[in-house]
Amino acid sequence: MVNTALNGDLPTLRKQIADAQRAGTLDKSEVRSLAQAIAGREVRSAEQQRAVARIHQVRSCAGSLKAVLRDRATHADDAGAEAKLALLDAGYDRDSGLVSEYSHAESGAWRAVAARMTTQLGHAGLRQSMLADGDERVRRAAIAASLEARDKRDVLPLLESTRVDPDPLSRGMAARAAGNIGGERVVLGLKDLWARADEATRVTIVEAWAMPAAFGSGGERQLLWVVETGEALPAVTAAGALVRAQRATADSGEALLTRV
């Protein structure tokens, strides 16, 4: 059936599945293999926009779909770039040469491929410039690279992205990347953004303060402050972080959670 899912026609596949169900031979492993095969077929054969959407859906299965994604990544279109990004995010085919190859590409999708690989010390300037790229795909990939690089030179650009990036997902990613670098400058910089941040951004600021590198640099104190304000979702998120840390402030977190 897996071969039919990859290469055959759908009516035949439906019949084979029905026959297997009646025979009681369709176990969970077979269902999982079929789902991956069907997803791989769609990634390989779909037109560009549909393929891009499908690749986003199967990112968590990149390891099982390596061959299909690698084949799709040989295409020069946006779907090819998304396939390459999915592989890079999963830890496959990571080549620093992608930075020089695609950093000035006309396609934002392929510039994002370059941005994702700007993780080395010598890439700091380019990575930071890509945090301000006009294409949100590039910005997100640069933030992901910064999260991995943990370069203190990225702190101010990441705080600026948290403040002004028009894309909510990018703002949240930037806050967490800053939290992963940690230090008092990050903790206080995020506090400065709090007053004008919307609720979703405040939640990501809380998540950033809860990251180990920030927690021990004043983040714990800020989490306690958020809990004491009792402000809806951010306070609940902060309370959960304090409880998980299992320190003296955990009591304050537990007290709020019991009232929710």
PDB file of C-alpha atoms in Angstrom, residues 33 63 65 79 81 100-101 105 108 135 143 149 164 172 196 198 205 230 251 254 260:
ATOM      1  CA  SER A  33       3.597   4.948   6.982  1.00  0.00           C
ATOM      2  CA  GLY A  63      13.147  13.052   9.217  1.00  0.00           C
ATOM      3  CA  LEU A  65      10.423  12.578   4.463  1.00  0.00           C
ATOM      4  CA  ALA A  79       8.508  25.365  -2.463  1.00  0.00           C
ATOM      5  CA  ALA A  81      13.305  26.784  -0.545  1.00  0.00           C
ATOM      6  CA  SER A 100      27.012  33.048   0.389  1.00  0.00           C
ATOM      7  CA  GLU A 101      24.957  31.241  -2.240  1.00  0.00           C
ATOM      8  CA  ALA A 105      18.838  36.010  -3.747  1.00  0.00           C
ATOM      9  CA  GLY A 108      12.744  35.905  -0.120  1.00  0.00           C
ATOM     10  CA  ASP A 135      10.338  39.503   3.954  1.00  0.00           C
ATOM     11  CA  ILE A 143      15.811  34.880  14.435  1.00  0.00           C
ATOM     12  CA  ALA A 149      23.995  31.237  17.854  1.00  0.00           C
ATOM     13  CA  VAL A 164       8.673  46.748  16.034  1.00  0.00           C
ATOM     14  CA  GLY A 172       7.597  36.255  19.876  1.00  0.00           C
ATOM     15  CA  ARG A 196       3.366  48.921  25.023  1.00  0.00           C
ATOM     16  CA  ASP A 198      -0.001  43.409  23.492  1.00  0.00           C
ATOM     17  CA  ILE A 205       8.301  38.104  27.148  1.00  0.00           C
ATOM     18  CA  GLY A 230      -2.409  39.119  38.262  1.00  0.00           C
ATOM     19  CA  ASP A 251       4.695  29.342  46.318  1.00  0.00           C
ATOM     20  CA  GLU A 254       1.020  28.041  43.064  1.00  0.00           C
ATOM     21  CA  VAL A 260      -7.585  30.609  38.413  1.00  0.00           C
TER      22      VAL A 260
END
